[in-house]
Amino acid sequence: MLVLGIETSCDDTGIGLYDGQKGELVAHTIYTQKTHGAFGGVVPELASRDHIRKISPLLDELLEKTGYKLSDVDAIAYTKGPGLSGALLVGATFAKTLSVGLGIPAVSVNHIEGHLLAPMLEEQKPKFPYLALLVSGGHTAIVKVNSIDDYKILGETLDDAAGEAFDKTAKLLGLGYPGGKILAEQALKGRPKRFVFPRPLINRDNYDFSFSGLKTHVLNTVNKIKSKLNTCTIQEELQTMHDICYEFQEAVTDTLVHKCKKALITTDLKHLVVTGGVGANLCLRQKLEALGKSQNVKTCFPKLEFCTDNGAMIAYAGFAKLKHDFDKFVEKDFAIDINPRLNFEKI
Ligand code: KG4
Ligand code: ZN
């Protein structure tokens, strides 16, 4: 079964082609929108318009690259939610139109479900059940992935997602948008112990996170040292910024790793998967790798292209759902059904 996956939940237009028979990804292609940087955040209306412009050329590009024709495709998977309603509508309409036009089944996928199953695109696949740390711009959660269609959220963020906290902190430090990756690069030049930020909620007996206070902590720190910064050299000012980035990254990653350790001990799971854009963070990867070794747990980091939003994970999740229970998951009508606030435990 050849499944075409379509992802348009936010500012990435992603298309993937998954070959279920061979159990491998054929190829995928992605366009990351560039129009939002000037606004310091994703502008929903601009996102929808860009998806409309790009979705069809991207599909053509993928088919040309792989040598497949549309008539070779057996099923279409698309992201139903959560995400921006206009952006989701573009992908869902495109997918359902193809499904009707080609006379092939359509299946909707929860965006989070796509992220959780993304490691299955790798050669070394984790085994069910596994623990997943989902850390993206919109979501932060620790999830027990029992099998396809059986996910249990152990904890999630009560306010900002980890990526959102990185982005907001980067913005207030003047590092641009989206600044998570830039902040991480600046942190490499930072020195330990000059600043001490809190590790939010680590003493709570649960797996929840709260990152919005950390961003305020950075703001207060900057305000406190502002008068000193006026009299120091550019190099000293830069070093201060690097030191703040360092401690911020330490605080976020320590917190994530602490809760993962607790969840691994409680659940006794032997596979830990990291997914979502912040999964690209080197400091987080190193700490989780060390955690895996100390707990005798196998860690699995999907390639960066599968960590961030992409169509490949949607194609795979669509295939897996149809294979798991075709009658339950195949769409029964032509309705364009999206849900910007889709709850993923009840897909
Ligand atoms: O999963 P993703 O591509 O999109 C969402 O579904 O949100 O994640 C994007 C997030 C952004 O917040 C971005 O700043 C963050 O991932 N990010 C990073 C790094 N690379 C991307 N955060 C920290 N360190 C990085 N190296
Ligand atoms: Zn995502």
mmCIF file of C-alpha atoms and ligand atoms in Angstrom:
data_model
loop_
_atom_site.group_PDB
_atom_site.id
_atom_site.type_symbol
_atom_site.label_atom_id
_atom_site.label_comp_id
_atom_site.label_asym_id
_atom_site.label_seq_id
_atom_site.Cartn_x
_atom_site.Cartn_y
_atom_site.Cartn_z
ATOM 1 C CA MET A 1 0.000 0.000 0.000
ATOM 2 C CA LEU A 2 1.469 3.352 -1.109
ATOM 3 C CA VAL A 3 0.274 6.167 1.179
ATOM 4 C CA LEU A 4 0.587 9.870 0.444
ATOM 5 C CA GLY A 5 0.843 12.025 3.596
ATOM 6 C CA ILE A 6 -0.033 15.707 3.746
ATOM 7 C CA GLU A 7 0.954 17.997 6.624
ATOM 8 C CA THR A 8 -0.178 21.631 6.823
ATOM 9 C CA SER A 9 -0.928 22.221 10.523
ATOM 10 C CA CYS A 10 1.293 25.280 10.992
ATOM 11 C CA ASP A 11 3.994 26.890 8.844
ATOM 12 C CA ASP A 12 5.489 23.831 7.117
ATOM 13 C CA THR A 13 3.978 22.308 3.991
ATOM 14 C CA GLY A 14 5.060 18.665 4.070
ATOM 15 C CA ILE A 15 4.349 15.827 1.658
ATOM 16 C CA GLY A 16 5.514 12.239 2.164
ATOM 17 C CA LEU A 17 5.146 8.946 0.346
ATOM 18 C CA TYR A 18 5.284 5.745 2.434
ATOM 19 C CA ASP A 19 5.484 2.247 0.975
ATOM 20 C CA GLY A 20 3.682 -0.050 3.424
ATOM 21 C CA GLN A 21 4.624 -3.206 1.568
ATOM 22 C CA LYS A 22 8.350 -2.513 1.832
ATOM 23 C CA GLY A 23 7.918 -0.875 5.249
ATOM 24 C CA GLU A 24 9.897 2.187 4.220
ATOM 25 C CA LEU A 25 9.585 5.809 3.287
ATOM 26 C CA VAL A 26 9.856 6.403 -0.459
ATOM 27 C CA ALA A 27 10.637 10.110 -0.095
ATOM 28 C CA HIS A 28 9.331 13.321 1.390
ATOM 29 C CA THR A 29 9.554 16.995 0.652
ATOM 30 C CA ILE A 30 8.960 20.045 2.785
ATOM 31 C CA TYR A 31 8.607 23.778 2.403
ATOM 32 C CA THR A 32 9.148 25.910 5.508
ATOM 33 C CA GLN A 33 7.429 29.265 5.182
ATOM 34 C CA LYS A 34 9.646 32.293 5.408
ATOM 35 C CA THR A 35 7.063 35.052 5.589
ATOM 36 C CA HIS A 36 6.588 35.000 9.368
ATOM 37 C CA GLY A 37 10.034 36.074 10.629
ATOM 38 C CA ALA A 38 9.286 39.788 10.227
ATOM 39 C CA PHE A 39 6.209 39.432 12.461
ATOM 40 C CA GLY A 40 7.936 37.536 15.292
ATOM 41 C CA GLY A 41 5.442 34.646 15.113
ATOM 42 C CA VAL A 42 3.290 32.665 12.702
ATOM 43 C CA VAL A 43 0.555 34.774 11.045
ATOM 44 C CA PRO A 44 -2.310 32.298 10.425
ATOM 45 C CA GLU A 45 -3.722 33.992 7.304
ATOM 46 C CA LEU A 46 -0.286 34.184 5.663
ATOM 47 C CA ALA A 47 0.333 30.545 6.570
ATOM 48 C CA SER A 48 -2.871 29.378 4.808
ATOM 49 C CA ARG A 49 -2.065 31.392 1.691
ATOM 50 C CA ASP A 50 1.456 29.998 1.511
ATOM 51 C CA HIS A 51 0.170 26.420 1.890
ATOM 52 C CA ILE A 52 -2.196 27.030 -1.049
ATOM 53 C CA ARG A 53 0.679 28.320 -3.177
ATOM 54 C CA LYS A 54 3.057 25.466 -2.342
ATOM 55 C CA ILE A 55 1.070 22.286 -1.832
ATOM 56 C CA SER A 56 0.467 21.358 -5.458
ATOM 57 C CA PRO A 57 3.995 22.159 -6.769
ATOM 58 C CA LEU A 58 5.462 20.206 -3.848
ATOM 59 C CA LEU A 59 3.394 17.140 -4.730
ATOM 60 C CA ASP A 60 4.493 17.419 -8.380
ATOM 61 C CA GLU A 61 8.100 17.705 -7.222
ATOM 62 C CA LEU A 62 7.807 14.599 -5.045
ATOM 63 C CA LEU A 63 6.202 12.521 -7.803
ATOM 64 C CA GLU A 64 8.798 13.621 -10.325
ATOM 65 C CA LYS A 65 11.641 12.850 -7.900
ATOM 66 C CA THR A 66 10.331 9.359 -7.112
ATOM 67 C CA GLY A 67 9.043 8.377 -10.550
ATOM 68 C CA TYR A 68 5.608 7.538 -9.148
ATOM 69 C CA LYS A 69 2.314 8.705 -10.667
ATOM 70 C CA LEU A 70 -0.739 9.839 -8.725
ATOM 71 C CA SER A 71 -2.514 6.726 -9.986
ATOM 72 C CA ASP A 72 0.049 4.581 -8.067
ATOM 73 C CA VAL A 73 -1.106 6.021 -4.722
ATOM 74 C CA ASP A 74 -3.410 3.701 -2.715
ATOM 75 C CA ALA A 75 -4.487 5.993 0.142
ATOM 76 C CA ILE A 76 -4.196 9.599 1.329
ATOM 77 C CA ALA A 77 -3.384 10.619 4.907
ATOM 78 C CA TYR A 78 -3.696 14.185 6.133
ATOM 79 C CA THR A 79 -3.386 16.154 9.361
ATOM 80 C CA LYS A 80 -6.772 16.817 10.936
ATOM 81 C CA GLY A 81 -5.466 18.822 13.920
ATOM 82 C CA PRO A 82 -4.361 20.285 16.225
ATOM 83 C CA GLY A 83 -3.119 23.355 14.403
ATOM 84 C CA LEU A 84 -4.203 26.550 12.673
ATOM 85 C CA SER A 85 -7.693 26.148 11.223
ATOM 86 C CA GLY A 86 -7.019 27.830 7.863
ATOM 87 C CA ALA A 87 -3.765 25.940 7.403
ATOM 88 C CA LEU A 88 -5.401 22.605 8.303
ATOM 89 C CA LEU A 89 -8.255 23.331 5.887
ATOM 90 C CA VAL A 90 -5.845 23.669 2.963
ATOM 91 C CA GLY A 91 -4.293 20.232 3.582
ATOM 92 C CA ALA A 92 -7.592 18.513 4.383
ATOM 93 C CA THR A 93 -9.327 19.931 1.294
ATOM 94 C CA PHE A 94 -6.401 18.980 -0.926
ATOM 95 C CA ALA A 95 -6.324 15.457 0.523
ATOM 96 C CA LYS A 96 -10.052 14.820 0.348
ATOM 97 C CA THR A 97 -10.229 16.169 -3.212
ATOM 98 C CA LEU A 98 -7.463 13.782 -4.276
ATOM 99 C CA SER A 99 -9.167 10.924 -2.455
ATOM 100 C CA VAL A 100 -12.481 11.524 -4.234
ATOM 101 C CA GLY A 101 -10.856 12.243 -7.608
ATOM 102 C CA LEU A 102 -8.684 9.132 -7.505
ATOM 103 C CA GLY A 103 -11.320 6.972 -5.817
ATOM 104 C CA ILE A 104 -8.977 5.913 -3.004
ATOM 105 C CA PRO A 105 -9.399 5.909 0.811
ATOM 106 C CA ALA A 106 -8.553 8.914 2.986
ATOM 107 C CA VAL A 107 -7.467 8.733 6.619
ATOM 108 C CA SER A 108 -7.022 11.604 9.069
ATOM 109 C CA VAL A 109 -4.041 11.757 11.413
ATOM 110 C CA ASN A 110 -3.579 13.684 14.618
ATOM 111 C CA HIS A 111 -0.465 15.864 14.290
ATOM 112 C CA ILE A 112 0.804 14.732 17.716
ATOM 113 C CA GLU A 113 0.223 11.102 16.772
ATOM 114 C CA GLY A 114 2.371 11.775 13.699
ATOM 115 C CA HIS A 115 5.211 13.102 15.888
ATOM 116 C CA LEU A 116 4.923 10.133 18.294
ATOM 117 C CA LEU A 117 5.187 7.620 15.456
ATOM 118 C CA ALA A 118 7.930 9.495 13.535
ATOM 119 C CA PRO A 119 10.699 7.241 14.972
ATOM 120 C CA MET A 120 9.079 4.349 13.064
ATOM 121 C CA LEU A 121 10.494 5.942 9.906
ATOM 122 C CA GLU A 122 13.998 5.044 11.078
ATOM 123 C CA GLU A 123 15.758 1.795 10.331
ATOM 124 C CA GLN A 124 16.200 1.146 14.069
ATOM 125 C CA LYS A 125 12.578 1.311 15.205
ATOM 126 C CA PRO A 126 11.587 1.507 18.874
ATOM 127 C CA LYS A 127 9.483 -1.349 20.200
ATOM 128 C CA PHE A 128 5.996 -0.873 21.654
ATOM 129 C CA PRO A 129 5.395 0.117 24.398
ATOM 130 C CA TYR A 130 7.794 3.068 24.521
ATOM 131 C CA LEU A 131 8.070 6.361 26.335
ATOM 132 C CA ALA A 132 8.006 9.438 24.102
ATOM 133 C CA LEU A 133 9.159 12.906 25.006
ATOM 134 C CA LEU A 134 7.383 15.257 22.630
ATOM 135 C CA VAL A 135 9.027 18.686 22.595
ATOM 136 C CA SER A 136 7.905 21.037 19.849
ATOM 137 C CA GLY A 137 6.944 24.673 19.371
ATOM 138 C CA GLY A 138 3.323 23.968 20.257
ATOM 139 C CA HIS A 139 3.459 20.920 22.551
ATOM 140 C CA THR A 140 5.447 19.418 25.383
ATOM 141 C CA ALA A 141 4.367 16.088 26.791
ATOM 142 C CA ILE A 142 5.559 12.753 28.108
ATOM 143 C CA VAL A 143 3.504 10.003 26.521
ATOM 144 C CA LYS A 144 3.322 6.249 26.946
ATOM 145 C CA VAL A 145 2.906 4.890 23.427
ATOM 146 C CA ASN A 146 1.386 1.435 23.932
ATOM 147 C CA SER A 147 0.625 0.706 20.281
ATOM 148 C CA ILE A 148 -1.070 2.318 17.279
ATOM 149 C CA ASP A 149 -4.228 4.049 18.548
ATOM 150 C CA ASP A 150 -3.284 3.555 22.209
ATOM 151 C CA TYR A 151 -1.529 6.571 23.713
ATOM 152 C CA LYS A 152 -1.494 7.710 27.323
ATOM 153 C CA ILE A 153 -0.358 11.212 28.257
ATOM 154 C CA LEU A 154 1.567 11.003 31.533
ATOM 155 C CA GLY A 155 2.254 14.722 31.745
ATOM 156 C CA GLU A 156 2.232 17.874 29.650
ATOM 157 C CA THR A 157 2.978 21.550 29.858
ATOM 158 C CA LEU A 158 0.609 23.689 31.860
ATOM 159 C CA ASP A 159 1.545 26.810 29.876
ATOM 160 C CA ASP A 160 4.324 27.414 27.285
ATOM 161 C CA ALA A 161 5.699 24.517 25.269
ATOM 162 C CA ALA A 162 9.475 23.991 25.471
ATOM 163 C CA GLY A 163 9.989 25.307 21.907
ATOM 164 C CA GLU A 164 7.730 28.255 22.630
ATOM 165 C CA ALA A 165 9.816 29.082 25.717
ATOM 166 C CA PHE A 166 12.996 28.898 23.608
ATOM 167 C CA ASP A 167 11.424 31.122 20.949
ATOM 168 C CA LYS A 168 10.021 33.710 23.389
ATOM 169 C CA THR A 169 13.296 33.901 25.302
ATOM 170 C CA ALA A 170 15.256 34.233 22.067
ATOM 171 C CA LYS A 171 12.934 37.051 21.023
ATOM 172 C CA LEU A 172 13.371 38.980 24.257
ATOM 173 C CA LEU A 173 17.163 38.593 23.907
ATOM 174 C CA GLY A 174 16.881 40.050 20.386
ATOM 175 C CA LEU A 175 17.874 36.813 18.621
ATOM 176 C CA GLY A 176 15.040 36.800 16.035
ATOM 177 C CA TYR A 177 12.271 34.312 15.246
ATOM 178 C CA PRO A 178 12.048 31.347 15.443
ATOM 179 C CA GLY A 179 14.975 31.604 17.787
ATOM 180 C CA GLY A 180 15.233 28.184 19.495
ATOM 181 C CA LYS A 181 18.076 27.033 17.286
ATOM 182 C CA ILE A 182 19.872 30.405 17.488
ATOM 183 C CA LEU A 183 19.576 30.475 21.284
ATOM 184 C CA ALA A 184 21.061 26.972 21.413
ATOM 185 C CA GLU A 185 23.991 28.134 19.267
ATOM 186 C CA GLN A 186 24.611 31.136 21.551
ATOM 187 C CA ALA A 187 24.461 28.847 24.595
ATOM 188 C CA LEU A 188 27.511 26.972 23.285
ATOM 189 C CA LYS A 189 29.590 30.105 24.050
ATOM 190 C CA GLY A 190 28.046 30.531 27.509
ATOM 191 C CA ARG A 191 29.694 29.809 30.852
ATOM 192 C CA PRO A 192 28.140 27.762 33.659
ATOM 193 C CA LYS A 193 27.205 29.059 37.113
ATOM 194 C CA ARG A 194 27.130 32.819 36.361
ATOM 195 C CA PHE A 195 23.336 32.745 36.499
ATOM 196 C CA VAL A 196 21.064 30.290 38.285
ATOM 197 C CA PHE A 197 17.544 29.807 36.917
ATOM 198 C CA PRO A 198 14.839 27.607 38.469
ATOM 199 C CA ARG A 199 13.994 24.073 37.274
ATOM 200 C CA PRO A 200 10.187 24.464 37.254
ATOM 201 C CA LEU A 201 7.997 21.813 38.936
ATOM 202 C CA ILE A 202 10.792 19.275 39.447
ATOM 203 C CA ASN A 203 9.716 18.679 43.026
ATOM 204 C CA ARG A 204 6.110 17.970 42.063
ATOM 205 C CA ASP A 205 5.044 14.367 42.091
ATOM 206 C CA ASN A 206 3.847 14.365 38.467
ATOM 207 C CA TYR A 207 5.157 14.651 34.907
ATOM 208 C CA ASP A 208 3.837 18.133 34.119
ATOM 209 C CA PHE A 209 5.922 21.066 32.941
ATOM 210 C CA SER A 210 5.659 24.841 33.223
ATOM 211 C CA PHE A 211 8.059 26.961 31.197
ATOM 212 C CA SER A 212 6.443 30.401 31.106
ATOM 213 C CA GLY A 213 8.034 31.452 34.433
ATOM 214 C CA LEU A 214 11.515 30.771 33.042
ATOM 215 C CA LYS A 215 11.035 33.320 30.297
ATOM 216 C CA THR A 216 9.945 35.874 32.953
ATOM 217 C CA HIS A 217 13.004 34.919 34.989
ATOM 218 C CA VAL A 218 15.213 35.758 31.998
ATOM 219 C CA LEU A 219 13.396 39.068 31.541
ATOM 220 C CA ASN A 220 13.870 39.968 35.220
ATOM 221 C CA THR A 221 17.559 38.999 35.014
ATOM 222 C CA VAL A 222 18.062 41.244 31.982
ATOM 223 C CA ASN A 223 16.241 44.135 33.688
ATOM 224 C CA LYS A 224 18.335 43.715 36.840
ATOM 225 C CA ILE A 225 21.660 43.947 35.016
ATOM 226 C CA LYS A 226 20.549 46.551 32.451
ATOM 227 C CA SER A 227 22.268 49.494 34.167
ATOM 228 C CA LYS A 228 25.556 47.515 34.323
ATOM 229 C CA LEU A 229 25.237 46.545 30.661
ATOM 230 C CA ASN A 230 25.206 50.251 29.700
ATOM 231 C CA THR A 231 28.748 50.666 31.005
ATOM 232 C CA CYS A 232 30.343 47.404 29.808
ATOM 233 C CA THR A 233 32.068 46.601 26.526
ATOM 234 C CA ILE A 234 30.310 44.943 23.577
ATOM 235 C CA GLN A 235 32.260 41.731 24.307
ATOM 236 C CA GLU A 236 31.130 41.718 27.950
ATOM 237 C CA GLU A 237 27.541 42.344 26.854
ATOM 238 C CA LEU A 238 27.723 39.476 24.351
ATOM 239 C CA GLN A 239 29.232 37.171 26.964
ATOM 240 C CA THR A 240 26.371 38.030 29.319
ATOM 241 C CA MET A 241 23.859 37.104 26.628
ATOM 242 C CA HIS A 242 25.701 33.815 25.989
ATOM 243 C CA ASP A 243 25.732 33.059 29.744
ATOM 244 C CA ILE A 244 21.974 33.695 29.985
ATOM 245 C CA CYS A 245 21.337 31.419 26.979
ATOM 246 C CA TYR A 246 23.508 28.734 28.575
ATOM 247 C CA GLU A 247 21.642 28.741 31.875
ATOM 248 C CA PHE A 248 18.237 28.959 30.182
ATOM 249 C CA GLN A 249 19.039 25.899 28.074
ATOM 250 C CA GLU A 250 20.370 24.060 31.132
ATOM 251 C CA ALA A 251 17.184 24.846 33.061
ATOM 252 C CA VAL A 252 14.849 23.635 30.280
ATOM 253 C CA THR A 253 16.832 20.489 29.482
ATOM 254 C CA ASP A 254 17.436 19.561 33.151
ATOM 255 C CA THR A 255 13.692 19.820 33.752
ATOM 256 C CA LEU A 256 12.787 17.689 30.720
ATOM 257 C CA VAL A 257 15.365 15.044 31.611
ATOM 258 C CA HIS A 258 14.334 14.956 35.292
ATOM 259 C CA LYS A 259 10.703 14.204 34.368
ATOM 260 C CA CYS A 260 11.736 11.602 31.777
ATOM 261 C CA LYS A 261 13.861 9.818 34.370
ATOM 262 C CA LYS A 262 10.951 9.727 36.772
ATOM 263 C CA ALA A 263 8.606 8.396 34.069
ATOM 264 C CA LEU A 264 11.105 5.705 33.006
ATOM 265 C CA ILE A 265 11.519 4.507 36.584
ATOM 266 C CA THR A 266 7.761 4.436 37.236
ATOM 267 C CA THR A 267 6.728 2.778 33.981
ATOM 268 C CA ASP A 268 9.788 0.521 33.646
ATOM 269 C CA LEU A 269 9.741 1.137 29.872
ATOM 270 C CA LYS A 270 12.947 0.230 28.042
ATOM 271 C CA HIS A 271 12.692 2.518 24.998
ATOM 272 C CA LEU A 272 12.784 6.312 25.102
ATOM 273 C CA VAL A 273 11.936 8.294 21.993
ATOM 274 C CA VAL A 274 12.435 12.027 21.520
ATOM 275 C CA THR A 275 10.405 13.858 18.932
ATOM 276 C CA GLY A 276 9.422 17.419 17.956
ATOM 277 C CA GLY A 277 11.627 20.347 16.892
ATOM 278 C CA VAL A 278 13.369 20.799 20.280
ATOM 279 C CA GLY A 279 14.507 17.181 19.883
ATOM 280 C CA ALA A 280 17.165 18.748 17.637
ATOM 281 C CA ASN A 281 18.740 20.386 20.681
ATOM 282 C CA LEU A 282 22.202 18.933 21.194
ATOM 283 C CA CYS A 283 22.340 19.587 24.925
ATOM 284 C CA LEU A 284 19.008 17.779 25.402
ATOM 285 C CA ARG A 285 20.164 14.857 23.253
ATOM 286 C CA GLN A 286 23.392 14.473 25.250
ATOM 287 C CA LYS A 287 21.567 14.529 28.584
ATOM 288 C CA LEU A 288 18.947 12.022 27.426
ATOM 289 C CA GLU A 289 21.634 9.773 25.998
ATOM 290 C CA ALA A 290 23.342 9.776 29.403
ATOM 291 C CA LEU A 291 19.996 9.103 31.095
ATOM 292 C CA GLY A 292 19.374 6.147 28.780
ATOM 293 C CA LYS A 293 22.784 4.670 29.656
ATOM 294 C CA SER A 294 22.272 5.131 33.394
ATOM 295 C CA GLN A 295 18.779 3.559 33.301
ATOM 296 C CA ASN A 296 19.632 0.800 30.815
ATOM 297 C CA VAL A 297 17.108 2.242 28.379
ATOM 298 C CA LYS A 298 17.492 2.427 24.586
ATOM 299 C CA THR A 299 17.202 6.015 23.338
ATOM 300 C CA CYS A 300 15.910 6.788 19.873
ATOM 301 C CA PHE A 301 16.294 10.194 18.239
ATOM 302 C CA PRO A 302 14.634 10.420 14.839
ATOM 303 C CA LYS A 303 16.615 12.307 12.202
ATOM 304 C CA LEU A 304 16.086 16.038 12.409
ATOM 305 C CA GLU A 305 13.963 16.027 9.230
ATOM 306 C CA PHE A 306 11.528 13.645 11.006
ATOM 307 C CA CYS A 307 11.702 15.494 14.369
ATOM 308 C CA THR A 308 10.301 18.732 12.958
ATOM 309 C CA ASP A 309 6.959 18.932 11.147
ATOM 310 C CA ASN A 310 6.926 16.800 7.997
ATOM 311 C CA GLY A 311 4.640 14.853 5.664
ATOM 312 C CA ALA A 312 6.540 11.569 6.063
ATOM 313 C CA MET A 313 5.293 11.034 9.623
ATOM 314 C CA ILE A 314 1.713 11.682 8.474
ATOM 315 C CA ALA A 315 2.068 9.187 5.609
ATOM 316 C CA TYR A 316 3.444 6.560 8.019
ATOM 317 C CA ALA A 317 0.785 7.200 10.692
ATOM 318 C CA GLY A 318 -1.966 7.014 8.038
ATOM 319 C CA PHE A 319 -0.605 3.704 6.770
ATOM 320 C CA ALA A 320 -0.274 2.305 10.312
ATOM 321 C CA LYS A 321 -3.843 3.294 11.213
ATOM 322 C CA LEU A 322 -5.351 1.767 8.072
ATOM 323 C CA LYS A 323 -3.368 -1.409 8.629
ATOM 324 C CA HIS A 324 -4.342 -1.531 12.309
ATOM 325 C CA ASP A 325 -8.083 -1.119 11.748
ATOM 326 C CA PHE A 326 -9.139 -0.124 8.230
ATOM 327 C CA ASP A 327 -12.874 0.049 8.956
ATOM 328 C CA LYS A 328 -12.413 2.225 12.006
ATOM 329 C CA PHE A 329 -10.097 4.758 10.407
ATOM 330 C CA VAL A 330 -11.068 5.020 6.745
ATOM 331 C CA GLU A 331 -13.119 8.181 6.136
ATOM 332 C CA LYS A 332 -16.715 7.371 5.395
ATOM 333 C CA ASP A 333 -17.793 10.574 3.645
ATOM 334 C CA PHE A 334 -16.506 13.517 1.633
ATOM 335 C CA ALA A 335 -16.717 16.035 4.490
ATOM 336 C CA ILE A 336 -13.698 18.263 5.076
ATOM 337 C CA ASP A 337 -13.324 17.601 8.772
ATOM 338 C CA ILE A 338 -10.589 19.450 10.645
ATOM 339 C CA ASN A 339 -10.224 20.141 14.369
ATOM 340 C CA PRO A 340 -7.742 22.859 15.443
ATOM 341 C CA ARG A 341 -8.004 21.646 19.058
ATOM 342 C CA LEU A 342 -8.004 17.926 18.405
ATOM 343 C CA ASN A 343 -7.370 15.895 21.571
ATOM 344 C CA PHE A 344 -4.975 13.134 20.729
ATOM 345 C CA GLU A 345 -5.871 10.561 23.353
ATOM 346 C CA LYS A 346 -9.294 10.445 21.697
ATOM 347 C CA ILE A 347 -8.371 10.359 18.041
HETATM 348 O O1 KG4 B 1 8.093 20.356 15.845
HETATM 349 P P1 KG4 B 1 8.372 21.702 15.284
HETATM 350 O O2 KG4 B 1 9.101 21.773 13.969
HETATM 351 O O3 KG4 B 1 7.066 22.518 15.063
HETATM 352 C C1 KG4 B 1 5.965 22.455 15.892
HETATM 353 O O4 KG4 B 1 5.106 21.562 15.706
HETATM 354 O O5 KG4 B 1 5.925 23.303 16.810
HETATM 355 O O6 KG4 B 1 9.173 22.510 16.418
HETATM 356 C C2 KG4 B 1 9.625 23.821 16.237
HETATM 357 C C3 KG4 B 1 10.235 24.302 17.534
HETATM 358 C C4 KG4 B 1 10.477 25.800 17.542
HETATM 359 O O7 KG4 B 1 10.013 26.321 18.751
HETATM 360 C C5 KG4 B 1 11.993 25.896 17.425
HETATM 361 O O8 KG4 B 1 12.536 27.075 17.993
HETATM 362 C C6 KG4 B 1 12.429 24.679 18.207
HETATM 363 O O9 KG4 B 1 11.509 23.677 17.769
HETATM 364 N N1 KG4 B 1 13.812 24.275 17.908
HETATM 365 C C7 KG4 B 1 14.807 24.234 18.834
HETATM 366 C C8 KG4 B 1 15.974 23.807 18.160
HETATM 367 N N2 KG4 B 1 15.652 23.600 16.834
HETATM 368 C C9 KG4 B 1 14.322 23.880 16.703
HETATM 369 N N3 KG4 B 1 14.783 24.498 20.145
HETATM 370 C C10 KG4 B 1 15.944 24.343 20.827
HETATM 371 N N4 KG4 B 1 17.097 23.951 20.259
HETATM 372 C C11 KG4 B 1 17.169 23.670 18.934
HETATM 373 N N5 KG4 B 1 18.335 23.264 18.390
HETATM 374 ZN ZN ZN B 2 4.714 19.600 15.175
#
